[in-house]
CSV table of C-alpha atoms in Angstrom, one decimal:
chain,number,residue,atom,x,y,z
A,1,UNK,CA,0.0,0.0,0.0
A,2,UNK,CA,1.0,3.6,-0.4
A,3,UNK,CA,0.0,5.9,2.5
A,4,UNK,CA,-2.6,3.4,3.6
A,5,UNK,CA,-4.3,3.3,0.2
A,6,UNK,CA,-4.2,0.1,-1.8
A,7,UNK,CA,-3.1,-0.1,-5.4
A,8,UNK,CA,-6.2,-0.9,-7.5
A,9,UNK,CA,-6.2,-3.2,-10.6
A,10,UNK,CA,-9.5,-3.3,-12.5
A,11,UNK,CA,-9.5,-5.8,-15.4
A,12,UNK,CA,-12.5,-5.8,-17.7
A,13,UNK,CA,-13.4,-7.8,-20.8
A,14,UNK,CA,-15.9,-6.7,-23.5
A,15,UNK,CA,-18.9,-9.1,-24.1
A,16,UNK,CA,-17.7,-11.8,-21.8
A,17,UNK,CA,-20.3,-14.3,-20.6
A,18,UNK,CA,-19.9,-15.5,-17.0
A,19,UNK,CA,-20.3,-19.1,-18.1
A,20,UNK,CA,-17.4,-18.9,-20.5
A,21,UNK,CA,-15.0,-19.3,-17.5
A,22,UNK,CA,-14.3,-22.6,-15.9
A,23,UNK,CA,-14.7,-21.2,-12.4
A,24,UNK,CA,-18.3,-20.6,-13.5
A,25,UNK,CA,-18.8,-24.1,-14.8
A,26,UNK,CA,-17.5,-24.0,-18.4
A,27,UNK,CA,-16.0,-27.3,-19.6
A,28,UNK,CA,-15.2,-26.2,-23.2
A,29,UNK,CA,-12.1,-24.5,-22.1
A,30,UNK,CA,-10.2,-24.0,-18.8
A,31,UNK,CA,-9.3,-20.6,-17.5
A,32,UNK,CA,-6.7,-21.4,-14.8
A,33,UNK,CA,-5.6,-17.9,-14.1
A,34,UNK,CA,-9.1,-16.5,-13.6
A,35,UNK,CA,-10.0,-19.6,-11.6
A,36,UNK,CA,-7.0,-18.8,-9.3
A,37,UNK,CA,-8.2,-15.2,-8.9
A,38,UNK,CA,-11.7,-16.5,-8.0
A,39,UNK,CA,-10.1,-18.9,-5.5
A,40,UNK,CA,-8.3,-16.0,-3.8
A,41,UNK,CA,-11.3,-13.8,-3.2
A,42,UNK,CA,-15.0,-13.4,-3.8
A,43,UNK,CA,-16.7,-14.8,-6.9
A,44,UNK,CA,-20.2,-13.3,-7.5
A,45,UNK,CA,-22.8,-15.5,-9.1
A,46,UNK,CA,-25.4,-12.8,-9.6
A,47,UNK,CA,-23.5,-9.8,-10.8
A,48,UNK,CA,-25.4,-7.7,-13.4
A,49,UNK,CA,-24.4,-5.1,-16.0
A,50,UNK,CA,-26.3,-1.8,-16.1
A,51,UNK,CA,-26.7,-1.9,-19.8
A,52,UNK,CA,-26.5,-4.4,-22.7
A,53,UNK,CA,-24.5,-1.8,-24.7
A,54,UNK,CA,-20.8,-1.1,-24.3
A,55,UNK,CA,-20.8,2.7,-23.8
A,56,UNK,CA,-23.6,3.1,-21.2
A,57,UNK,CA,-22.3,0.1,-19.3
A,58,UNK,CA,-18.8,1.4,-19.1
A,59,UNK,CA,-20.0,4.9,-18.2
A,60,UNK,CA,-22.1,3.5,-15.4
A,61,UNK,CA,-19.1,1.6,-14.0
A,62,UNK,CA,-17.0,4.7,-14.2
A,63,UNK,CA,-19.4,7.0,-12.5
A,64,UNK,CA,-21.3,4.7,-10.2
A,65,UNK,CA,-24.5,6.2,-11.7
A,66,UNK,CA,-27.3,4.6,-13.8
A,67,UNK,CA,-27.3,5.6,-17.5
A,68,UNK,CA,-30.3,7.9,-17.1
A,69,UNK,CA,-28.4,9.7,-14.3
A,70,UNK,CA,-25.0,10.2,-16.0
A,71,UNK,CA,-26.6,10.9,-19.4
A,72,UNK,CA,-24.4,8.5,-21.4
A,73,UNK,CA,-27.2,6.1,-22.4
A,74,UNK,CA,-26.5,5.1,-26.0
A,75,UNK,CA,-23.9,3.6,-28.3
A,76,UNK,CA,-25.4,5.6,-31.2
A,77,UNK,CA,-26.6,9.0,-30.1
A,78,UNK,CA,-24.1,11.8,-29.5
A,79,UNK,CA,-24.2,11.4,-25.7
A,80,UNK,CA,-20.5,11.0,-24.6
A,81,UNK,CA,-19.7,10.9,-20.9
A,82,UNK,CA,-19.6,14.4,-19.5
A,83,UNK,CA,-16.1,15.2,-18.3
A,84,UNK,CA,-17.6,17.4,-15.5
A,85,UNK,CA,-19.3,14.4,-13.8
A,86,UNK,CA,-17.0,12.9,-11.2
A,87,UNK,CA,-15.6,9.6,-12.5
A,88,UNK,CA,-13.3,6.8,-11.4
A,89,UNK,CA,-10.2,8.7,-12.8
A,90,UNK,CA,-11.0,12.1,-11.4
A,91,UNK,CA,-12.0,10.9,-8.0
A,92,UNK,CA,-9.0,8.6,-7.5
A,93,UNK,CA,-6.7,11.3,-8.9
A,94,UNK,CA,-8.0,13.6,-6.2
A,95,UNK,CA,-6.9,11.1,-3.6
A,96,UNK,CA,-3.4,11.0,-5.0
A,97,UNK,CA,-3.6,8.0,-7.3
A,98,UNK,CA,-1.7,7.7,-10.6
A,99,UNK,CA,-4.3,6.7,-13.1
A,100,UNK,CA,-3.5,4.5,-16.1
A,101,UNK,CA,-5.8,2.9,-18.7
A,102,UNK,CA,-4.7,0.3,-21.2
A,103,UNK,CA,-7.1,-0.9,-23.8
A,104,UNK,CA,-10.7,0.0,-24.6
A,105,UNK,CA,-12.4,3.2,-23.3
A,106,UNK,CA,-15.5,3.8,-25.4
A,107,UNK,CA,-16.9,6.7,-23.4
A,108,UNK,CA,-18.1,8.5,-26.6
A,109,UNK,CA,-20.2,7.0,-29.5
A,110,UNK,CA,-18.1,5.8,-32.4
A,111,UNK,CA,-18.8,7.7,-35.7
A,112,UNK,CA,-19.8,4.5,-37.5
A,113,UNK,CA,-21.0,6.4,-40.6
A,114,UNK,CA,-17.5,7.6,-41.3
A,115,UNK,CA,-15.9,4.2,-41.4
A,116,UNK,CA,-14.6,2.8,-44.7
A,117,UNK,CA,-13.0,-0.4,-45.8
A,118,UNK,CA,-9.9,1.1,-47.5
A,119,UNK,CA,-8.6,3.3,-44.8
A,120,UNK,CA,-8.0,3.7,-41.0
A,121,UNK,CA,-8.9,7.2,-40.1
A,122,UNK,CA,-7.5,9.7,-37.6
A,123,UNK,CA,-8.6,9.3,-33.9
A,124,UNK,CA,-6.7,12.0,-32.0
A,125,UNK,CA,-9.8,13.9,-31.0
A,126,UNK,CA,-11.1,10.8,-29.2
A,127,UNK,CA,-7.8,10.2,-27.5
A,128,UNK,CA,-7.6,13.8,-26.3
A,129,UNK,CA,-11.2,13.5,-24.9
A,130,UNK,CA,-10.4,10.3,-23.0
A,131,UNK,CA,-7.4,12.0,-21.4
A,132,UNK,CA,-9.6,14.9,-20.3
A,133,UNK,CA,-11.6,12.5,-18.1
A,134,UNK,CA,-8.5,12.3,-15.8
A,135,UNK,CA,-6.3,9.6,-17.2
A,136,UNK,CA,-2.6,10.1,-16.7
A,137,UNK,CA,-1.3,7.3,-18.9
A,138,UNK,CA,-3.3,5.9,-21.8
A,139,UNK,CA,-2.4,3.1,-24.2
A,140,UNK,CA,-5.6,3.1,-26.4
A,141,UNK,CA,-7.0,0.0,-28.2
A,142,UNK,CA,-10.6,1.2,-28.4
A,143,UNK,CA,-12.2,-2.0,-29.7
A,144,UNK,CA,-11.2,-4.6,-32.3
A,145,UNK,CA,-13.3,-3.0,-35.0
A,146,UNK,CA,-12.5,0.6,-34.0
A,147,UNK,CA,-8.8,-0.2,-34.3
A,148,UNK,CA,-9.2,-1.1,-38.0
A,149,UNK,CA,-11.6,1.9,-38.6
A,150,UNK,CA,-9.6,4.5,-36.6
A,151,UNK,CA,-5.9,5.1,-35.8
A,152,UNK,CA,-5.7,4.5,-32.1
A,153,UNK,CA,-2.4,3.6,-30.3
A,154,UNK,CA,-2.7,-0.1,-31.1
A,155,UNK,CA,-3.5,0.6,-34.8
A,156,UNK,CA,-0.4,2.7,-35.2
A,157,UNK,CA,1.8,0.0,-33.8
A,158,UNK,CA,0.0,-2.7,-35.8
A,159,UNK,CA,0.6,-0.7,-39.0
A,160,UNK,CA,4.2,-0.2,-38.2
A,161,UNK,CA,4.5,-4.0,-37.7
A,162,UNK,CA,2.9,-4.6,-41.1
A,163,UNK,CA,-0.3,-6.3,-40.0
A,164,UNK,CA,-3.0,-3.6,-40.0
A,165,UNK,CA,-4.0,-3.9,-43.6
A,166,UNK,CA,-4.7,-7.7,-43.3
A,167,UNK,CA,-6.7,-7.2,-40.1
A,168,UNK,CA,-8.8,-4.4,-41.7
A,169,UNK,CA,-9.5,-6.6,-44.8
A,170,UNK,CA,-10.6,-9.6,-42.7
A,171,UNK,CA,-12.8,-7.4,-40.5
A,172,UNK,CA,-14.6,-5.9,-43.5
A,173,UNK,CA,-14.8,-9.1,-45.5
A,174,UNK,CA,-18.6,-9.9,-45.8
A,175,UNK,CA,-17.9,-13.6,-46.6
A,176,UNK,CA,-16.1,-14.1,-43.3
A,177,UNK,CA,-19.2,-12.8,-41.4
A,178,UNK,CA,-17.1,-11.6,-38.4
A,179,UNK,CA,-15.6,-15.1,-37.8
A,180,UNK,CA,-11.9,-15.7,-38.8
A,181,UNK,CA,-8.5,-16.5,-37.2
A,182,UNK,CA,-6.5,-13.4,-36.5
A,183,UNK,CA,-4.5,-12.7,-39.7
A,184,UNK,CA,-1.1,-12.0,-38.0
A,185,UNK,CA,1.2,-13.3,-35.2
A,186,UNK,CA,-0.7,-14.0,-32.0
A,187,UNK,CA,1.3,-11.5,-30.1
A,188,UNK,CA,-0.2,-8.7,-32.3
A,189,UNK,CA,-3.8,-9.6,-31.6
A,190,UNK,CA,-5.5,-6.7,-29.8
A,191,UNK,CA,-5.9,-8.7,-26.5
A,192,UNK,CA,-2.3,-9.8,-26.6
A,193,UNK,CA,-1.2,-6.2,-27.1
A,194,UNK,CA,-3.3,-5.0,-24.2
A,195,UNK,CA,-2.1,-7.9,-22.0
A,196,UNK,CA,1.6,-7.4,-22.6
A,197,UNK,CA,1.4,-3.6,-22.4
A,198,UNK,CA,-0.3,-4.0,-19.0
A,199,UNK,CA,2.1,-6.5,-17.5
A,200,UNK,CA,5.0,-4.4,-18.7
A,201,UNK,CA,3.5,-1.2,-17.2
A,202,UNK,CA,3.1,-2.9,-13.8
A,203,UNK,CA,6.7,-4.3,-13.9
A,204,UNK,CA,8.1,-0.8,-14.6
A,205,UNK,CA,6.0,1.1,-12.1
A,206,UNK,CA,8.2,2.8,-9.5
A,207,UNK,CA,6.2,5.8,-8.4
A,208,UNK,CA,5.4,6.4,-4.7
A,209,UNK,CA,1.8,7.2,-5.7
A,210,UNK,CA,-0.7,4.4,-5.4
A,211,UNK,CA,-1.6,3.0,-8.8
A,212,UNK,CA,-5.0,2.7,-10.3
A,213,UNK,CA,-4.7,0.6,-13.5
A,214,UNK,CA,-7.7,-0.3,-15.7
A,215,UNK,CA,-6.8,-3.1,-18.0
A,216,UNK,CA,-9.6,-3.1,-20.6
A,217,UNK,CA,-9.5,-6.1,-23.1
A,218,UNK,CA,-11.7,-5.6,-26.1
A,219,UNK,CA,-12.2,-9.3,-26.5
A,220,UNK,CA,-14.0,-11.6,-26.7
A,221,UNK,CA,-16.3,-9.0,-28.4
A,222,UNK,CA,-16.8,-9.7,-32.1
A,223,UNK,CA,-15.2,-10.1,-34.6
A,224,UNK,CA,-14.6,-13.6,-33.4
A,225,UNK,CA,-11.0,-13.6,-34.3
A,226,UNK,CA,-8.8,-15.7,-31.9
A,227,UNK,CA,-5.3,-16.6,-33.0
A,228,UNK,CA,-5.6,-20.1,-34.6
A,229,UNK,CA,-3.0,-21.5,-32.2
A,230,UNK,CA,-5.6,-21.2,-29.4
A,231,UNK,CA,-8.1,-23.5,-31.1
A,232,UNK,CA,-6.4,-26.5,-29.6
A,233,UNK,CA,-7.5,-25.3,-26.2
A,234,UNK,CA,-11.2,-25.6,-27.1
A,235,UNK,CA,-13.1,-28.9,-26.6
A,236,UNK,CA,-16.2,-28.3,-28.7
A,237,UNK,CA,-17.5,-31.8,-27.8
A,238,UNK,CA,-18.4,-30.3,-24.4
A,239,UNK,CA,-20.3,-27.4,-25.9
A,240,UNK,CA,-24.0,-27.0,-26.4
A,241,UNK,CA,-26.2,-24.1,-27.7
A,242,UNK,CA,-29.4,-23.3,-26.0
A,243,UNK,CA,-32.3,-22.8,-28.4
A,244,UNK,CA,-36.0,-23.5,-28.8
A,245,UNK,CA,-37.8,-24.1,-32.1
A,246,UNK,CA,-40.9,-22.3,-30.8
A,247,UNK,CA,-39.6,-19.3,-28.9
A,248,UNK,CA,-39.9,-16.8,-31.7
A,249,UNK,CA,-43.2,-18.0,-33.0
A,250,UNK,CA,-44.4,-15.5,-30.4
A,251,UNK,CA,-44.2,-12.0,-32.1
A,252,UNK,CA,-44.2,-10.3,-28.7
A,253,UNK,CA,-40.7,-11.5,-28.1
A,254,UNK,CA,-38.2,-8.7,-28.5
A,255,UNK,CA,-36.0,-10.6,-31.0
A,256,UNK,CA,-38.7,-12.4,-33.0
A,257,UNK,CA,-38.2,-10.0,-36.0
A,258,UNK,CA,-34.4,-10.5,-35.9
A,259,UNK,CA,-34.8,-14.3,-35.8
A,260,UNK,CA,-37.2,-14.4,-38.7
A,261,UNK,CA,-35.9,-11.5,-40.7
A,262,UNK,CA,-38.6,-8.8,-40.1
A,263,UNK,CA,-37.9,-5.1,-40.8
A,264,UNK,CA,-37.9,-4.2,-37.1
A,265,UNK,CA,-35.2,-6.7,-36.1
A,266,UNK,CA,-32.4,-5.3,-34.0
A,267,UNK,CA,-29.5,-7.5,-32.9
A,268,UNK,CA,-25.8,-7.2,-33.8
A,269,UNK,CA,-25.6,-10.4,-35.9
A,270,UNK,CA,-28.3,-9.2,-38.3
A,271,UNK,CA,-25.8,-7.5,-40.6
A,272,UNK,CA,-24.0,-10.8,-41.2
A,273,UNK,CA,-27.1,-13.1,-41.4
A,274,UNK,CA,-28.3,-14.4,-44.7
A,275,UNK,CA,-31.5,-12.5,-45.5
A,276,UNK,CA,-31.1,-10.5,-42.3
A,277,UNK,CA,-32.6,-13.5,-40.4
A,278,UNK,CA,-30.5,-15.1,-37.7
A,279,UNK,CA,-32.4,-18.4,-38.1
A,280,UNK,CA,-30.5,-18.7,-41.5
A,281,UNK,CA,-27.1,-19.1,-39.9
A,282,UNK,CA,-25.9,-22.7,-40.3
A,283,UNK,CA,-24.9,-24.9,-37.4
A,284,UNK,CA,-21.4,-25.0,-38.8
A,285,UNK,CA,-21.3,-21.2,-38.6
A,286,UNK,CA,-22.4,-21.3,-35.0
A,287,UNK,CA,-19.8,-23.9,-34.1
A,288,UNK,CA,-17.0,-21.9,-35.8
A,289,UNK,CA,-18.2,-18.7,-34.0
A,290,UNK,CA,-18.3,-20.3,-30.6
A,291,UNK,CA,-14.9,-22.0,-31.1
A,292,UNK,CA,-13.3,-18.6,-31.9
A,293,UNK,CA,-15.0,-17.0,-28.9
A,294,UNK,CA,-13.9,-19.6,-26.4
A,295,UNK,CA,-10.4,-19.6,-27.9
A,296,UNK,CA,-10.2,-15.8,-27.4
A,297,UNK,CA,-11.3,-16.3,-23.8
A,298,UNK,CA,-8.4,-18.8,-23.3
A,299,UNK,CA,-6.0,-16.2,-24.8
A,300,UNK,CA,-7.2,-13.5,-22.4
A,301,UNK,CA,-6.9,-15.8,-19.5
A,302,UNK,CA,-3.2,-16.3,-20.3
A,303,UNK,CA,-2.6,-12.5,-20.2
A,304,UNK,CA,-4.6,-12.1,-17.0
A,305,UNK,CA,-2.1,-14.6,-15.5
A,306,UNK,CA,0.8,-12.4,-16.7
A,307,UNK,CA,-0.8,-9.3,-15.3
A,308,UNK,CA,-1.8,-10.7,-11.9
A,309,UNK,CA,1.7,-12.3,-11.6
A,310,UNK,CA,3.2,-8.8,-12.2
A,311,UNK,CA,1.0,-7.2,-9.6
A,312,UNK,CA,1.9,-9.9,-7.1
A,313,UNK,CA,5.6,-9.5,-7.8
A,314,UNK,CA,5.4,-5.7,-7.6
A,315,UNK,CA,2.9,-5.0,-4.9
A,316,UNK,CA,2.4,-8.4,-3.0
A,317,UNK,CA,-1.0,-8.6,-1.5
A,318,UNK,CA,-1.4,-4.8,-1.2
A,319,UNK,CA,-3.7,-4.4,-4.1
A,320,UNK,CA,-7.4,-4.5,-4.7
A,321,UNK,CA,-8.0,-6.7,-7.8
A,322,UNK,CA,-11.4,-6.7,-9.6
A,323,UNK,CA,-12.3,-8.6,-12.7
A,324,UNK,CA,-15.5,-8.3,-14.7
A,325,UNK,CA,-17.1,-7.5,-18.1
A,326,UNK,CA,-19.2,-4.7,-19.4
A,327,UNK,CA,-21.9,-7.2,-20.5
A,328,UNK,CA,-22.2,-10.7,-22.0
A,329,UNK,CA,-22.9,-12.2,-25.5
A,330,UNK,CA,-25.7,-14.3,-26.9
A,331,UNK,CA,-23.2,-16.5,-28.7
A,332,UNK,CA,-25.8,-18.4,-30.8
A,333,UNK,CA,-28.0,-19.1,-27.8
A,334,UNK,CA,-31.7,-18.5,-28.9
A,335,UNK,CA,-30.3,-18.3,-32.4
A,336,UNK,CA,-28.8,-14.8,-31.8
A,337,UNK,CA,-25.4,-13.2,-31.6
A,338,UNK,CA,-24.6,-9.9,-30.1
A,339,UNK,CA,-26.3,-8.1,-27.2
A,340,UNK,CA,-28.4,-5.3,-28.7
A,341,UNK,CA,-31.7,-4.9,-26.7
A,342,UNK,CA,-30.9,-8.1,-24.8
A,343,UNK,CA,-32.0,-8.7,-21.2
A,344,UNK,CA,-31.3,-12.5,-21.4
A,345,UNK,CA,-29.1,-13.7,-18.6
A,346,UNK,CA,-26.6,-14.5,-21.3
A,347,UNK,CA,-25.9,-10.8,-21.7
A,348,UNK,CA,-27.1,-9.3,-18.4
A,349,UNK,CA,-25.3,-11.6,-15.9
A,350,UNK,CA,-21.6,-10.9,-15.9
A,351,UNK,CA,-18.6,-12.5,-14.2
A,352,UNK,CA,-17.3,-10.6,-11.2
A,353,UNK,CA,-14.4,-11.6,-9.0
A,354,UNK,CA,-12.8,-9.4,-6.3
A,355,UNK,CA,-9.6,-9.9,-4.3
A,356,UNK,CA,-9.2,-7.5,-1.4
A,357,UNK,CA,-5.8,-6.4,-0.1
A,358,UNK,CA,-4.4,-9.0,2.2
A,359,UNK,CA,-6.2,-11.8,0.5
A,360,UNK,CA,-8.8,-13.8,2.4
A,361,UNK,CA,-10.9,-16.9,2.3
A,362,UNK,CA,-12.4,-17.9,-1.1
A,363,UNK,CA,-16.1,-17.1,-1.2
A,364,UNK,CA,-18.9,-17.6,-3.7
A,365,UNK,CA,-21.6,-15.1,-3.1
A,366,UNK,CA,-25.2,-15.2,-4.5
A,367,UNK,CA,-25.9,-11.6,-3.4
A,368,UNK,CA,-27.3,-9.6,-6.4
A,369,UNK,CA,-25.0,-6.7,-7.3
A,370,UNK,CA,-24.4,-4.4,-10.3
A,371,UNK,CA,-21.5,-2.7,-12.1
A,372,UNK,CA,-22.5,0.6,-10.4
A,373,UNK,CA,-21.2,-1.1,-7.2
A,374,UNK,CA,-17.6,-1.1,-8.5
A,375,UNK,CA,-16.8,2.6,-8.2
A,376,UNK,CA,-18.1,2.6,-4.5
A,377,UNK,CA,-15.9,-0.4,-3.9
A,378,UNK,CA,-12.8,1.4,-5.2
A,379,UNK,CA,-13.7,4.6,-3.4
A,380,UNK,CA,-14.3,2.8,-0.1
A,381,UNK,CA,-10.9,1.0,-0.4
A,382,UNK,CA,-9.2,4.4,-1.0
A,383,UNK,CA,-11.0,5.9,2.0
A,384,UNK,CA,-13.2,8.2,-0.1
A,385,UNK,CA,-16.9,9.0,0.2
A,386,UNK,CA,-19.3,7.2,-2.2
A,387,UNK,CA,-22.7,8.4,-1.0
A,388,UNK,CA,-23.5,10.1,-4.4
A,389,UNK,CA,-23.4,6.7,-6.2
A,390,UNK,CA,-26.3,4.5,-7.1
A,391,UNK,CA,-24.3,1.5,-6.0
A,392,UNK,CA,-22.7,0.3,-2.8
A,393,UNK,CA,-19.3,-1.2,-1.9
A,394,UNK,CA,-19.5,-4.9,-2.6
A,395,UNK,CA,-18.9,-5.8,1.0
A,396,UNK,CA,-22.0,-3.8,1.9
A,397,UNK,CA,-24.0,-5.6,-0.8
A,398,UNK,CA,-23.0,-8.9,0.7
A,399,UNK,CA,-23.7,-7.8,4.2
A,400,UNK,CA,-27.2,-6.5,3.2
A,401,UNK,CA,-28.1,-9.7,1.4
A,402,UNK,CA,-27.7,-8.2,-2.0
A,403,UNK,CA,-29.7,-5.7,-4.1
A,404,UNK,CA,-33.5,-6.0,-4.1
A,405,UNK,CA,-33.6,-5.2,-7.8
A,406,UNK,CA,-31.0,-4.9,-10.6
A,407,UNK,CA,-31.5,-2.6,-13.5
A,408,UNK,CA,-30.3,-2.4,-17.1
A,409,UNK,CA,-30.9,0.7,-19.3
A,410,UNK,CA,-30.2,2.1,-22.7
A,411,UNK,CA,-31.7,4.0,-25.6
A,412,UNK,CA,-35.4,3.0,-25.6
A,413,UNK,CA,-34.7,0.1,-23.2
A,414,UNK,CA,-35.3,-0.6,-19.6
A,415,UNK,CA,-35.2,-3.9,-17.7
A,416,UNK,CA,-35.3,-4.9,-14.0
A,417,UNK,CA,-35.2,-8.1,-12.1
A,418,UNK,CA,-35.8,-9.2,-8.5
A,419,UNK,CA,-33.9,-12.4,-9.1
A,420,UNK,CA,-37.0,-14.4,-10.1
A,421,UNK,CA,-39.2,-12.1,-12.2
A,422,UNK,CA,-37.7,-10.1,-15.0
A,423,UNK,CA,-39.5,-7.2,-16.8
A,424,UNK,CA,-38.1,-5.7,-20.0
A,425,UNK,CA,-39.6,-2.8,-21.9
A,426,UNK,CA,-38.3,-1.8,-25.4
A,427,UNK,CA,-39.8,1.3,-27.0
A,428,UNK,CA,-37.9,2.3,-30.1
A,429,UNK,CA,-40.3,3.5,-32.9
A,430,UNK,CA,-41.9,0.4,-34.4
A,431,UNK,CA,-40.1,-1.8,-31.9
A,432,UNK,CA,-42.6,-2.0,-29.0
A,433,UNK,CA,-42.2,-4.9,-26.6
A,434,UNK,CA,-42.8,-5.8,-23.0
A,435,UNK,CA,-41.6,-9.1,-21.7
A,436,UNK,CA,-42.0,-10.8,-18.3
A,437,UNK,CA,-39.8,-13.9,-17.6
A,438,UNK,CA,-40.2,-16.2,-14.6
A,439,UNK,CA,-36.6,-17.4,-14.1
A,440,UNK,CA,-37.6,-20.0,-11.6
A,441,UNK,CA,-40.1,-21.7,-13.9
A,442,UNK,CA,-38.3,-20.9,-17.2
A,443,UNK,CA,-34.5,-20.6,-16.6
A,444,UNK,CA,-33.8,-20.6,-20.3
A,445,UNK,CA,-36.2,-17.6,-20.9
A,446,UNK,CA,-38.2,-19.1,-23.7
A,447,UNK,CA,-41.7,-17.9,-22.7
A,448,UNK,CA,-43.0,-14.3,-22.4
A,449,UNK,CA,-45.5,-14.4,-19.5
A,450,UNK,CA,-46.6,-10.7,-19.8
A,451,UNK,CA,-50.2,-11.6,-20.5
A,452,UNK,CA,-50.5,-14.5,-18.0
A,453,UNK,CA,-53.5,-13.6,-15.7
A,454,UNK,CA,-51.8,-15.4,-12.8
A,455,UNK,CA,-48.8,-13.0,-12.9
A,456,UNK,CA,-50.5,-9.6,-13.3
A,457,UNK,CA,-49.7,-8.7,-9.7
A,458,UNK,CA,-46.0,-9.2,-10.4
A,459,UNK,CA,-46.3,-7.2,-13.6
A,460,UNK,CA,-47.8,-4.3,-11.7
A,461,UNK,CA,-45.2,-4.5,-8.9
A,462,UNK,CA,-42.3,-4.4,-11.3
A,463,UNK,CA,-43.8,-1.7,-13.5
A,464,UNK,CA,-44.3,0.5,-10.4
A,465,UNK,CA,-40.6,0.0,-9.5
A,466,UNK,CA,-39.6,1.0,-13.1
A,467,UNK,CA,-41.6,4.2,-12.7
A,468,UNK,CA,-40.1,4.9,-9.2
A,469,UNK,CA,-36.6,4.4,-10.6
A,470,UNK,CA,-37.1,7.2,-13.1
A,471,UNK,CA,-39.2,9.4,-10.9
A,472,UNK,CA,-36.6,9.4,-8.2
A,473,UNK,CA,-34.3,11.3,-10.5
A,474,UNK,CA,-36.5,13.1,-13.0
A,475,UNK,CA,-39.3,14.3,-10.8
A,476,UNK,CA,-37.7,14.8,-7.4
């Protein structure tokens, strides 16, 4: 520790399912380094993202505020995180921390309309904006696709090494449908770059200031592009997709149009699907996609091992270590890939492991918690107030028995769950859906019970809580 304040290491992945890790029961791959982290602290079984989109989820984690409170609620509208709102960098900086970020930020919407297949465009304006949030050291790899669209720090080094053009071509190639082996040496994959930069940064850190380091892997987010050498780590014979032939015969389901190819479909994989209907993906395609995804997870686990070993060697047990993801990924379950408008547990439930300074007994907690709890956890460890946050330190969450409700928000999207009943509302022009899922009776979430007469009291209770959530902020 430095001056009684622990060093803080936050490691995040993008689009990582909890059940992709062997410590959460996966048998397709093993993740020994993340399993070791789980065995040295607390593993949360019911941790939830506050949005199924990257930007609002990351901004909620950074501010401890729900998206409707911090204003950064969309991947697509021009609603970047306001630099005047206190965030994890500015708050820890005020307490004397050196603040480093390596990997993905995504606190401002990507200008998708500007992207082009024949060039990687300037990105300095985005880099300067990220630094303005309070980051002292930034090594930017702002998403796998962003790094072929725009010249971030990783793209510059990849171009100098002679591999950017091949990566850009593979990413834009419509025939590959976002599934391909990384077209370069494994050490130049985005997640390898982030991992080795992070381990080297910890190794070289000699300041007397306590360190806050956010290691932000952009994998296993699509494109599904693991280095081919990691394929041998994947046992697809242990894999199984979850799907129902009848689920999307119900047009009230949020993703019925995406599955069947209707004009109001909205899920990430639509752009790659034959006829813009995800039911048209072949089983071979799903198998290749899932193999690449799990191989990418195995790759990330290797680098998590390097980073945590560097932290142990440099700081001993004097660090708070947190591992999580911004949200999950459908991964072919329910015949979908991506996360857009998803409140399925596949996307909403995220891995979360916390190792407090000094270590402690391994614990598996079923207390419900959210990503807005991570900033209060860091502030509490640093001896700072957190009463302005929507979340609580995770130790308080456990002591209280967990959150009564968890919430996910985004543009035209709101979901909440009490752990059994889940209510989701989508209101986006022609997309108008309300779903009620009974997780106890229907753990795979195949049946919308919104019109079930026996459950109308539950519907009313959850709808009232939705209204209260927004009224607490907007009409107080």
